[in-house]
Coordinates of C-alpha atoms and ligand atoms in Angstrom, one line a residue:
X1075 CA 130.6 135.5 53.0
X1076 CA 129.4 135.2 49.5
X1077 CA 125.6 135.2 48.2
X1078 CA 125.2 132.1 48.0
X1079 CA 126.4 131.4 51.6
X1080 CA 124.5 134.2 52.5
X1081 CA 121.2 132.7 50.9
X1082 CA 121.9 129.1 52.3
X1083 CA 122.6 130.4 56.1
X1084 CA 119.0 132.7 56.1
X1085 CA 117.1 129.6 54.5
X1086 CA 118.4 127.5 57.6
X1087 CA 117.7 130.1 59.9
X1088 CA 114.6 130.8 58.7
X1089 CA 113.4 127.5 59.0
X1090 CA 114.9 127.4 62.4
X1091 CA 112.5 129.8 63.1
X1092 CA 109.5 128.1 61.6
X1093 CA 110.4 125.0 63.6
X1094 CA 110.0 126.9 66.8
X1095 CA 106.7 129.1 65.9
X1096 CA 105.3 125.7 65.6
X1097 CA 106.2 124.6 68.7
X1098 CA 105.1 127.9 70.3
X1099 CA 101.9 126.8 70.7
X1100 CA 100.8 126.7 74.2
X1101 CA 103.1 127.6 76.9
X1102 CA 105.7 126.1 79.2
X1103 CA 107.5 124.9 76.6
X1104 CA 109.3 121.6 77.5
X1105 CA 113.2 121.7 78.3
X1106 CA 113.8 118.6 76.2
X1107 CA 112.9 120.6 73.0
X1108 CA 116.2 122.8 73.5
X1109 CA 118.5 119.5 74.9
X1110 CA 121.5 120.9 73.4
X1111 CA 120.6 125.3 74.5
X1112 CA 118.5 124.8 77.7
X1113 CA 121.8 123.6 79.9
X1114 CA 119.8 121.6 81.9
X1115 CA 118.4 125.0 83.8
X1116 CA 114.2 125.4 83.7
X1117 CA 112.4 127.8 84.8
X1118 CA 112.1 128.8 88.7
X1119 CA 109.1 130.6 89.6
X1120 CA 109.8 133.8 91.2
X1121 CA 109.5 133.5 95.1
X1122 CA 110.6 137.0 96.4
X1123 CA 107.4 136.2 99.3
X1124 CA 104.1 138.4 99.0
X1125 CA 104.0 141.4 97.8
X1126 CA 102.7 144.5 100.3
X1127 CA 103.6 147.0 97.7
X1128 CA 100.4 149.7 98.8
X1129 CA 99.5 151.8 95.2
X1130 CA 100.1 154.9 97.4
X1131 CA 103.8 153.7 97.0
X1132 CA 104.0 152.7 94.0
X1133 CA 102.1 155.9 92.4
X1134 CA 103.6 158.9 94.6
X1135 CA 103.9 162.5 93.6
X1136 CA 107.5 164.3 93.7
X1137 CA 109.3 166.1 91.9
X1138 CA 111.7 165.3 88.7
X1139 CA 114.0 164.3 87.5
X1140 CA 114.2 161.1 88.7
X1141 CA 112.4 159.2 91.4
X1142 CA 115.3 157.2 93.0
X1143 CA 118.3 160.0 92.7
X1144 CA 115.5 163.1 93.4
X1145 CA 112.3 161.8 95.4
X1146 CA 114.3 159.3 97.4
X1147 CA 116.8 161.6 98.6
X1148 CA 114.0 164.4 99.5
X1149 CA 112.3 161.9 101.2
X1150 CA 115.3 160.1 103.2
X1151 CA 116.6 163.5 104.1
X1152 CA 112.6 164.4 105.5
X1153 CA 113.1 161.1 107.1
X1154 CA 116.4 161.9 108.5
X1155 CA 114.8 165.4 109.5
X1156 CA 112.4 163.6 111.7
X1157 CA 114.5 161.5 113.0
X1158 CA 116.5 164.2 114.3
X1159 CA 113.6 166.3 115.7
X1160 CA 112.9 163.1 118.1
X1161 CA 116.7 163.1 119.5
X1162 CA 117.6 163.9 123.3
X1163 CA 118.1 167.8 124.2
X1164 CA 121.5 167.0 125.2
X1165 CA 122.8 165.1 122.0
X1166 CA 121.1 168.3 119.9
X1167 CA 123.4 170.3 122.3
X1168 CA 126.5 168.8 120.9
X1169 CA 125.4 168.7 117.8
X1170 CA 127.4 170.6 115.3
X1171 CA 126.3 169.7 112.0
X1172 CA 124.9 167.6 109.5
X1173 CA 126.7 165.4 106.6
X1174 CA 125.6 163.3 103.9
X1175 CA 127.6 160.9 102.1
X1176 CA 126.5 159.9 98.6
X1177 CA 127.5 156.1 97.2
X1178 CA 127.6 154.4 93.6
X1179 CA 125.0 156.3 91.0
X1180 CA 123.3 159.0 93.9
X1181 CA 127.0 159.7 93.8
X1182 CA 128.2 159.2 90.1
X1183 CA 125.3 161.4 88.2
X1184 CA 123.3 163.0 91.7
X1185 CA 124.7 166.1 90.4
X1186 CA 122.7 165.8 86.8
X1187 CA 119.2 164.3 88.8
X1188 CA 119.7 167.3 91.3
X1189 CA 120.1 164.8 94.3
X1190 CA 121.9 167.3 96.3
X1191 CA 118.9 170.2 95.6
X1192 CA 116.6 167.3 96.6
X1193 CA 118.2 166.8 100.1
X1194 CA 118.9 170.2 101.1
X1195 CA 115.5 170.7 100.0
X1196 CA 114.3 167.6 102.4
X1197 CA 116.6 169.0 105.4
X1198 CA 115.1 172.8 105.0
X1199 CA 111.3 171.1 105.4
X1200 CA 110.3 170.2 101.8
X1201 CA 107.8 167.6 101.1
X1202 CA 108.1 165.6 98.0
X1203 CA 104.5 165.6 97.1
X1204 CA 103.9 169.4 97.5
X1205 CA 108.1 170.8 97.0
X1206 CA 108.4 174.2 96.0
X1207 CA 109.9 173.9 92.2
X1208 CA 111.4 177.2 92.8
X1209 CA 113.3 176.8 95.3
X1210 CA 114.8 173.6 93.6
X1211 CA 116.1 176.3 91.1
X1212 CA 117.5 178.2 93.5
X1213 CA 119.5 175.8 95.1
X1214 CA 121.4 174.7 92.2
X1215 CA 123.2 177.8 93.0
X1216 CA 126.3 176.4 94.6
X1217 CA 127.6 179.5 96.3
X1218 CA 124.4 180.2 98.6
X1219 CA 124.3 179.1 102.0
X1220 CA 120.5 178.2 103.8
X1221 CA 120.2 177.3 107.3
X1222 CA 117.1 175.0 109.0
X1223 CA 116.3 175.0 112.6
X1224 CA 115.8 171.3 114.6
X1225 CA 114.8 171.7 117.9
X1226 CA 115.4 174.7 118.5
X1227 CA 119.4 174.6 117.0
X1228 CA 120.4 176.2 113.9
X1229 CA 122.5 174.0 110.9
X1230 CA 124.1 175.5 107.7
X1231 CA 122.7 173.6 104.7
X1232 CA 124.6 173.9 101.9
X1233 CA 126.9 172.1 99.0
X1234 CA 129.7 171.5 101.6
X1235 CA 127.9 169.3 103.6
X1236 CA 127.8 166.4 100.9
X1237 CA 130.3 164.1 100.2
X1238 CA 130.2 162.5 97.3
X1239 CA 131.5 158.9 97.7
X1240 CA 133.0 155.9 96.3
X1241 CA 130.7 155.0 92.8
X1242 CA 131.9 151.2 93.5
X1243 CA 130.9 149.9 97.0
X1244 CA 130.3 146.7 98.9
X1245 CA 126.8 148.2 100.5
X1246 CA 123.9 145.9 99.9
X1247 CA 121.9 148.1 97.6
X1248 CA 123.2 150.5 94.5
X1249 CA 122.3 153.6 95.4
X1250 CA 123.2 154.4 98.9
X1251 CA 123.3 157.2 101.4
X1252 CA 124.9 157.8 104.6
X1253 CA 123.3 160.9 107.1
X1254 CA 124.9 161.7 110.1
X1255 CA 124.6 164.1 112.7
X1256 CA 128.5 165.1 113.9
X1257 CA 129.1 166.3 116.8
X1258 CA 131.3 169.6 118.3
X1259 CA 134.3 166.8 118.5
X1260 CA 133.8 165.7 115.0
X1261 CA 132.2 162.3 116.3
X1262 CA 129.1 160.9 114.5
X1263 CA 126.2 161.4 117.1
X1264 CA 123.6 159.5 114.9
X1265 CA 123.8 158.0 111.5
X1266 CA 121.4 156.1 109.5
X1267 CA 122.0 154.3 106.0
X1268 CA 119.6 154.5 103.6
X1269 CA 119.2 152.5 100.6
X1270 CA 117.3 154.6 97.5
X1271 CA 115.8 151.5 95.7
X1272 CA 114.0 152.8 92.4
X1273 CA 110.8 154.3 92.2
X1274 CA 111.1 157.1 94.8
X1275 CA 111.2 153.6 97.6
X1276 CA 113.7 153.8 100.1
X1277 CA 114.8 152.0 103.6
X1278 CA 117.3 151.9 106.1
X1279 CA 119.5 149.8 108.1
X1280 CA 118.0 147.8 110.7
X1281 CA 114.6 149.6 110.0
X1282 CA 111.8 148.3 111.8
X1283 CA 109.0 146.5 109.7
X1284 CA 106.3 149.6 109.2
X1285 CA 103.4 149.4 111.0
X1286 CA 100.5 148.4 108.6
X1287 CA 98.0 146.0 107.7
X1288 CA 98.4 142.6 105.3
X1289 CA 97.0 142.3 101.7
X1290 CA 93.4 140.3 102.4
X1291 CA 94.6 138.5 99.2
X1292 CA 98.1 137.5 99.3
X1293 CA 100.0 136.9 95.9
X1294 CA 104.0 136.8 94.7
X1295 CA 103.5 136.5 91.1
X1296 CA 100.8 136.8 88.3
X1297 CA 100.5 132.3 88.7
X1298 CA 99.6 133.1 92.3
X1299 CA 97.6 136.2 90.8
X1300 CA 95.7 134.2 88.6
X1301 CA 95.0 131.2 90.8
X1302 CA 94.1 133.5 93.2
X1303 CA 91.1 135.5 90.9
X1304 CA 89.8 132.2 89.9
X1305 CA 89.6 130.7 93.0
X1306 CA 88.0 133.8 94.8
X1307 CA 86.0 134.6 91.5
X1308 CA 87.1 137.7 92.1
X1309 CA 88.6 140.1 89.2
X1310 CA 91.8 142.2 89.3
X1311 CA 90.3 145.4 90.6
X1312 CA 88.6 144.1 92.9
X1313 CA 91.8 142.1 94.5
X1314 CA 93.7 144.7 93.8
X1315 CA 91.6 147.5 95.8
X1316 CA 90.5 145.1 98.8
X1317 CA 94.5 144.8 98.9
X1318 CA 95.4 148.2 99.3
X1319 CA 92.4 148.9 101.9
X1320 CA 93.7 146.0 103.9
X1321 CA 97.7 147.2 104.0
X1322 CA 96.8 151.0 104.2
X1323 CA 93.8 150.7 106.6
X1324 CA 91.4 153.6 104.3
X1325 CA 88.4 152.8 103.0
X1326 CA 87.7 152.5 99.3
X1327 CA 86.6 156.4 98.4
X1328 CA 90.2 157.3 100.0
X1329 CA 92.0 154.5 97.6
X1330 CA 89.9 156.1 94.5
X1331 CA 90.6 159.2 95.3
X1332 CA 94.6 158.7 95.2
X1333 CA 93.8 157.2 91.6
X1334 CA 92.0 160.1 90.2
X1335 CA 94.8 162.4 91.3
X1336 CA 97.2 160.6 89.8
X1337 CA 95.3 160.3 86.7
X1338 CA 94.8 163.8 86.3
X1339 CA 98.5 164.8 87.5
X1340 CA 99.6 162.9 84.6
X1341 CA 96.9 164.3 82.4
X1342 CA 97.7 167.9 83.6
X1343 CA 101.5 167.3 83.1
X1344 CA 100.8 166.2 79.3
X1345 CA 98.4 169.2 79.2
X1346 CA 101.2 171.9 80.5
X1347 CA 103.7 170.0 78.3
X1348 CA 102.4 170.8 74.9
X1349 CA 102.2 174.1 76.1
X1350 CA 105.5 174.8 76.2
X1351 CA 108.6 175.5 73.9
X1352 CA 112.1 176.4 74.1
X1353 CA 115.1 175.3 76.2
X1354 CA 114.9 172.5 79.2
X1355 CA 117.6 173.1 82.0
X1356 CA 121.1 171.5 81.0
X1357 CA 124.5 172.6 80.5
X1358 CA 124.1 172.3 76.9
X1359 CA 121.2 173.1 74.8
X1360 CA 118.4 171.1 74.4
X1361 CA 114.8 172.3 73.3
X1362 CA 111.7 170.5 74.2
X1363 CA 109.7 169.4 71.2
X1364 CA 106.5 167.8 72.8
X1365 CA 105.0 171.0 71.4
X1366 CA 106.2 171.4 67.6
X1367 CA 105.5 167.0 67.3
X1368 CA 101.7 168.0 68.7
X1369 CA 101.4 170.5 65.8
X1370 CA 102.8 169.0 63.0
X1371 CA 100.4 165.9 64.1
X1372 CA 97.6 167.7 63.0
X1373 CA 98.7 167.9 59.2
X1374 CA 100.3 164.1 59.4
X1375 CA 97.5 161.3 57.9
X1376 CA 95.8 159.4 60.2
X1377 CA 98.1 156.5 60.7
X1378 CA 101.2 159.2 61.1
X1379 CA 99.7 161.6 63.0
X1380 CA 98.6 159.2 65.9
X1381 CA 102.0 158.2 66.3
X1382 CA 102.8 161.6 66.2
X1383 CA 100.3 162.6 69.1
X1384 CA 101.2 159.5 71.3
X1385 CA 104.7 160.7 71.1
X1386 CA 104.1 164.3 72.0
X1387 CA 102.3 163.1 74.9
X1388 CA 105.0 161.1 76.0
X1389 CA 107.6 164.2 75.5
X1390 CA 105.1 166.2 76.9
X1391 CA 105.2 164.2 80.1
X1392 CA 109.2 163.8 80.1
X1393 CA 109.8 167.1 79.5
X1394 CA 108.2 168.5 82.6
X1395 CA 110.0 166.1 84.3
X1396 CA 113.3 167.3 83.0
X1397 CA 112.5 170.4 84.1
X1398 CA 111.6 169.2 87.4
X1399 CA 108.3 169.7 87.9
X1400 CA 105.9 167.3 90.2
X1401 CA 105.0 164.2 88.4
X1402 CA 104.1 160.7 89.5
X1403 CA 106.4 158.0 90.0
X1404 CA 104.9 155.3 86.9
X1405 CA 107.4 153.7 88.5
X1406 CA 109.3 156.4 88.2
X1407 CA 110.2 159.3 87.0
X1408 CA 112.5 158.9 84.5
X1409 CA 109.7 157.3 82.9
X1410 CA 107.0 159.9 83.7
X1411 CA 105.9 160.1 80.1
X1412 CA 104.9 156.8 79.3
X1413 CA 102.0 155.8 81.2
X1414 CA 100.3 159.2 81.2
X1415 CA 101.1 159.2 77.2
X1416 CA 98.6 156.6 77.6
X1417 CA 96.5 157.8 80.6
X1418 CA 95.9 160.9 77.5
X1419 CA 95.3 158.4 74.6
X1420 CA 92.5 156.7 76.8
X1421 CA 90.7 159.9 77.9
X1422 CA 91.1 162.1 74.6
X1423 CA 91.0 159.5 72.3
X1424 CA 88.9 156.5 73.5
X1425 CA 86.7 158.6 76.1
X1426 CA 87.2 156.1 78.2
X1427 CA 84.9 156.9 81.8
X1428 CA 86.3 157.5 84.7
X1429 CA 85.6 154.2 86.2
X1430 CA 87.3 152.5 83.4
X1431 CA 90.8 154.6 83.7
X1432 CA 90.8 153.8 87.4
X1433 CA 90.2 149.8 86.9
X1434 CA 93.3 150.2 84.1
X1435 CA 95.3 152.5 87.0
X1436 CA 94.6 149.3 89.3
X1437 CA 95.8 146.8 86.6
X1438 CA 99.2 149.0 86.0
X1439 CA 99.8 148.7 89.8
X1440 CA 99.6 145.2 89.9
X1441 CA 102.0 145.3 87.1
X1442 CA 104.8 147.5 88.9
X1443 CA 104.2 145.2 92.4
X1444 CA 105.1 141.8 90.4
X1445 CA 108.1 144.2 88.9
X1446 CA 109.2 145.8 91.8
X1447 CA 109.0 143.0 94.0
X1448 CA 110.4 140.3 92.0
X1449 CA 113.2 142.1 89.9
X1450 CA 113.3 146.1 90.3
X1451 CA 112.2 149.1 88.8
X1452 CA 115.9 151.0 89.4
X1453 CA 118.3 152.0 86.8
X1454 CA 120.9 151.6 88.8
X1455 CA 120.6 147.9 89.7
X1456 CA 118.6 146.6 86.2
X1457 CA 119.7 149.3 83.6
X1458 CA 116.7 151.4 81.9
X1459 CA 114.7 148.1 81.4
X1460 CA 113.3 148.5 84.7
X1461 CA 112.3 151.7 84.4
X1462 CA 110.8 152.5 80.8
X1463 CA 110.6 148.7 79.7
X1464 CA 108.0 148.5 83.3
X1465 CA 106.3 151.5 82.5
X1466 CA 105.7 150.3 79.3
X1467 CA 104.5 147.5 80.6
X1468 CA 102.2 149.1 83.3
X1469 CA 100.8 151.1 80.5
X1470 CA 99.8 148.1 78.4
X1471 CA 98.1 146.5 81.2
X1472 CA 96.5 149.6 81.6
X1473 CA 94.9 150.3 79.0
X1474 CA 94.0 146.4 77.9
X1475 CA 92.4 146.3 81.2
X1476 CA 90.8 149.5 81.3
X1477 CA 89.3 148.8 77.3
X1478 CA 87.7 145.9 78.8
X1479 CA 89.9 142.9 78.4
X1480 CA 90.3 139.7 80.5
X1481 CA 92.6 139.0 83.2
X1482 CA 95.0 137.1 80.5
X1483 CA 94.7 139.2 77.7
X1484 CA 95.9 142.3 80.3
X1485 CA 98.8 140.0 81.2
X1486 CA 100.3 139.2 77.9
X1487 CA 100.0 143.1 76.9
X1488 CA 102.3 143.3 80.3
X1489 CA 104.8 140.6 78.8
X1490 CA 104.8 141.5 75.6
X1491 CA 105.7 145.3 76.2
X1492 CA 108.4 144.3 78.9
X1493 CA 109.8 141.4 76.6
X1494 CA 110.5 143.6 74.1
X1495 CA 113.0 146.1 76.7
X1496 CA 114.6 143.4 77.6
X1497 CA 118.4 144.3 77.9
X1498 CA 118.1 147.6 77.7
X1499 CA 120.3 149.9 79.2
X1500 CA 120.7 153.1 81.7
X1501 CA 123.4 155.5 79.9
X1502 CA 122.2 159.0 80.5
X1503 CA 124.6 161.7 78.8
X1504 CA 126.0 163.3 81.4
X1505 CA 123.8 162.1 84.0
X1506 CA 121.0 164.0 83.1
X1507 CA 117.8 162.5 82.5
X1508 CA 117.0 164.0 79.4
X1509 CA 119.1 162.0 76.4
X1510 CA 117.9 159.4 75.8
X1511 CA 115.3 159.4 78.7
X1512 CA 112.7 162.2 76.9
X1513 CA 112.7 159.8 73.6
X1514 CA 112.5 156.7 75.4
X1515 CA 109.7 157.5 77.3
X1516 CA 107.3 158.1 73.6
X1517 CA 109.2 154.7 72.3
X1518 CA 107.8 153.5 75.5
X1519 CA 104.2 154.7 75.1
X1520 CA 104.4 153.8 71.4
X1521 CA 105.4 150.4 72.5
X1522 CA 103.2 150.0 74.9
X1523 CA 100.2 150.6 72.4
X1524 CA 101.5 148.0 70.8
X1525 CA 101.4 145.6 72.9
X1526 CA 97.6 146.3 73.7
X1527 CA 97.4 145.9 70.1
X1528 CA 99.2 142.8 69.7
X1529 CA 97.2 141.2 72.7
X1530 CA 94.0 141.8 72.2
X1531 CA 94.2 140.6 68.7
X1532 CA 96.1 137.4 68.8
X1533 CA 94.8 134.2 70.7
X1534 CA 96.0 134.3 74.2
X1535 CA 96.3 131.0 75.0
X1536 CA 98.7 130.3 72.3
X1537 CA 101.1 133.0 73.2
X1538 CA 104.1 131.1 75.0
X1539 CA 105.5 134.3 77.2
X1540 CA 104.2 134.7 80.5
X1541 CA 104.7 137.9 82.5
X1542 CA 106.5 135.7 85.6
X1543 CA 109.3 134.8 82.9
X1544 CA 109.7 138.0 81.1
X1545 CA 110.3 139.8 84.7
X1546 CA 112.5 136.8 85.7
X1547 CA 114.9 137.3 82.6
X1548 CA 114.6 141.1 83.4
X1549 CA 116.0 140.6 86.7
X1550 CA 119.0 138.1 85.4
X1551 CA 119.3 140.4 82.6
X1552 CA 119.7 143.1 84.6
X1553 CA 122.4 141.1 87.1
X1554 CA 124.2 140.3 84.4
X1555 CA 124.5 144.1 83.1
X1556 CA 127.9 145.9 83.7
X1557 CA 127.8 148.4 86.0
X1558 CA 128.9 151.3 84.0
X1559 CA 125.4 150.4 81.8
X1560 CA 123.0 150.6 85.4
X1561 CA 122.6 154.7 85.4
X1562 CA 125.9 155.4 85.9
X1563 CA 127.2 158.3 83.2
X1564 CA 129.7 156.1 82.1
X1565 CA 129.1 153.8 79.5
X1566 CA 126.7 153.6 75.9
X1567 CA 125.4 157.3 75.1
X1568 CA 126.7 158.4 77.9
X1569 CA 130.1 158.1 76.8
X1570 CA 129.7 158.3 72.7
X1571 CA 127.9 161.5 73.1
X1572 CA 130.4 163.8 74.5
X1573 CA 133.1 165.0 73.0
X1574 CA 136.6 164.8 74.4
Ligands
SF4_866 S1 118.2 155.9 80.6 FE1 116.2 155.1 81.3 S2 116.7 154.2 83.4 FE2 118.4 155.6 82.8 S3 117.8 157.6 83.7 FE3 117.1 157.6 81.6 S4 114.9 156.8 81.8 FE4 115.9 156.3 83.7

């Protein structure tokens, strides 16, 4: 193409664009305006039912690296524990052992997210919120065998009693999971199939809807949200807290309480974060630098070095995960440095009270719910969209909210920080969740910032997003994605970065 041509085709475009910022006046724009693009299609509202996402779910402490191939499996394998401890005396009696079969991503990088540590872990007694980091250590030591005791019978819990499975499957959900209890005859005595479904979530099979209470406001999307607050005359915390008292049955101190320690896990993960230096745990080396960012910040100009800081918080946050410490799912942990990046930013810059970071905490859950519910929050089934493009998004609301702005303005920092993920993709190198996880999550935060800065400066009403639509094309988006892109090893970076 020559100059000219060159000149001629920008001048066109550019006034293409023009054409549709002055449209982009109000939203909903209408489909006639695209005749010859729109295909006829419009936009469907989301209508996934109501959400019952509790904030104890969608904030839940575990440990790293990653909430749907770590948490999930130690808490499936708990579950699975249980389960067993409830059996007849006379099918323990038969009992000879215990075998897990691993499908699609658990099974194509569990090995890098230390799904297999997590389930031995889950099987020897572990708890996700309070799991012993060092033994995780330990058993990522192949050749040592552990035992646990159900009922009174003794099992051998070890590497050799996972299988890891097909990585392309026909079961309903990405990331599945098979237990079994086999018997002296080699014949499965009891099985359950688990589903892993982002975030640290997970069901099974032909479970039985859990026993809990409805939302006092029910809502699918942020219209319903919206319509909702206005009618009631109600604001977002206050929906969103009479909510969770209603599913979980506590009273309001108990639902505060869960916020503050999640805001000060995150904050104490940042803290421990920029304390530390030197190599993360990988087969290849890779040195934390939340620490070496943090100091250099402090010789950067102003402008510089708050990037700077934002980003070591972030690292900060990631890091620790990496190296599998506790975190909190935000909505996971893959993205565990994004929202408390910001969680820091609000209480160390802005001095934001108390009060204020929970009301922002309550705003990011409503976030993840209309996420979760109505597209996903898993790698595996929407590609890394869903998990740092929603944190980023959580983290926007978050701190719009907790700064003091409307209902609206909170929403379009949401949609503006999730637009701008759109399509992006889960290719950890050698699936590990450190490249380009740790990075993403301070492009996350820095995004995220933003997007509170975008929103609270522009006119509201005149933005044409809306968070329903940018989670809707998340979800197509993410349909669309080839699988070897949806947190499976084996496509982008994940390829490109290592050498043959
Ligand atoms: S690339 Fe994104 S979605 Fe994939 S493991 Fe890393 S943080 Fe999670």
């Amino acid at each position: 193409m020559d100059r000219r041509t060159f000149i001629k085709m920008a001048v066109i475009s550019s006034a293409g664009t023009l054409y549709k910022s002055k449209i982009a006046s109000a939203r909903g724009i209408p489909s006639k305006v695209f005749d010859s693009t729109a295909g006829g299609r419009c936009y469907v509202p989301p209508a996934k039912g109501v959400i019952e996402t509790s904030l104890t779910d969608m904030f839940k402490i575990g440990p790293g690296p990653s909430s749907s191939h770590t948490v999930a499996p130690l808490r499936i394998s708990s579950n699975f524990l249980k389960a067993l401890e409830d059996l007849t005396k006379d099918l323990m009696e038969n009992a000879q052992s215990i075998q897990v079969e691993l499908f699609g991503s658990l099974s194509a990088t569990g090995k890098g997210h230390r799904t297999d540590r997590a389930i031995l872990a889950g099987l020897m007694g572990q708890k996700p919120e309070t799991c012993d980091p060092k033994l995780m250590n330990e058993l990522g030591d192949t050749t040592r065998r552990y035992t646990t005791t159900i009922s009174g019978k003794t099992f051998e819990v070890s590497k050799d009693i996972i299988v890891w499975g097909k990585i392309e499957h026909d079961y309903p959900f990405a990331n599945t999971m098979i237990m079994r209890l086999v018997g002296k005859d080699g014949a499965t005595l009891f099985e359950r199939e688990y589903y892993s479904t982002g975030g640290g979530f997970f069901h099974w099979k032909g479970q039985p809807a859990p026993a809990r209470g409805k939302p006092l406001r029910p809502f699918g999307s942020m219209a319903e949200f919206k319509r909702l607050a206005q009618e009631s005359n109600k604001t977002l915390h206050e929906i969103i807290l009479e909510n969770e008292k209603a599913i979980m049955n506590v009273r309001e101190d108990e639902v505060l309480a869960h916020l503050d320690l999640v805001l000060k896990t995150m904050e104490d993960g940042v803290t421990q974060g920029l304390a530390e230096e030197g190599l993360l745990p990988a087969p290849f080396k890779f040195y934390r630098k939340a620490k070496r960012i943090h100091e250099c910040s402090k010789n950067a100009n102003v402008a510089d070095g708050f990037m700077q800081q934002m980003s070591s918080y972030a690292l900060a946050g990631s890091e620790g995960n990496a190296a599998g410490r506790l975190g909190i799912t935000a909505p996971t942990l893959g993205s565990a440095g994004t929202m408390p990046a910001l969680v820091y930013v609000m209480k160390h810059h802005l001095k934001l009270s108390q009060d204020a970071m929970r009301k922002g905490l309550l705003a990011a859950g409503l976030v993840g719910f209309l996420c979760k519910n109505n597209a996903s929050v898993a790698g595996a089934e929407v590609g890394c969209q869903g998990e740092i493009g929603v944190a980023s998004s959580m983290a926007a609301a978050m701190i719009s909210y907790a700064t003091g702005s409307s209902l609206e303005v909170t929403e379009l920092a949401a949609t503006i920080a999730l637009e701008h993920h759109l399509g992006m993709s889960c290719d950890p190198v050698g699936g590990l969740v450190l490249i380009p996880c740790i990075e993403r999550n301070a492009f996350g935060a820095i995004k995220a910032y933003n997007a509170y800065l975008l929103a609270t400066n522009e006119i509201a009403s005149q933005h044409w997003e809306d968070l329903d639509r940018v989670i809707m094309a998340m979800h197509e988006t993410g349909i669309a994605m080839p699988t070897m892109f949806k947190e499976m090893g084996t496509g982008g970076l994940g390829v490109t970065m290592v050498d043959c």
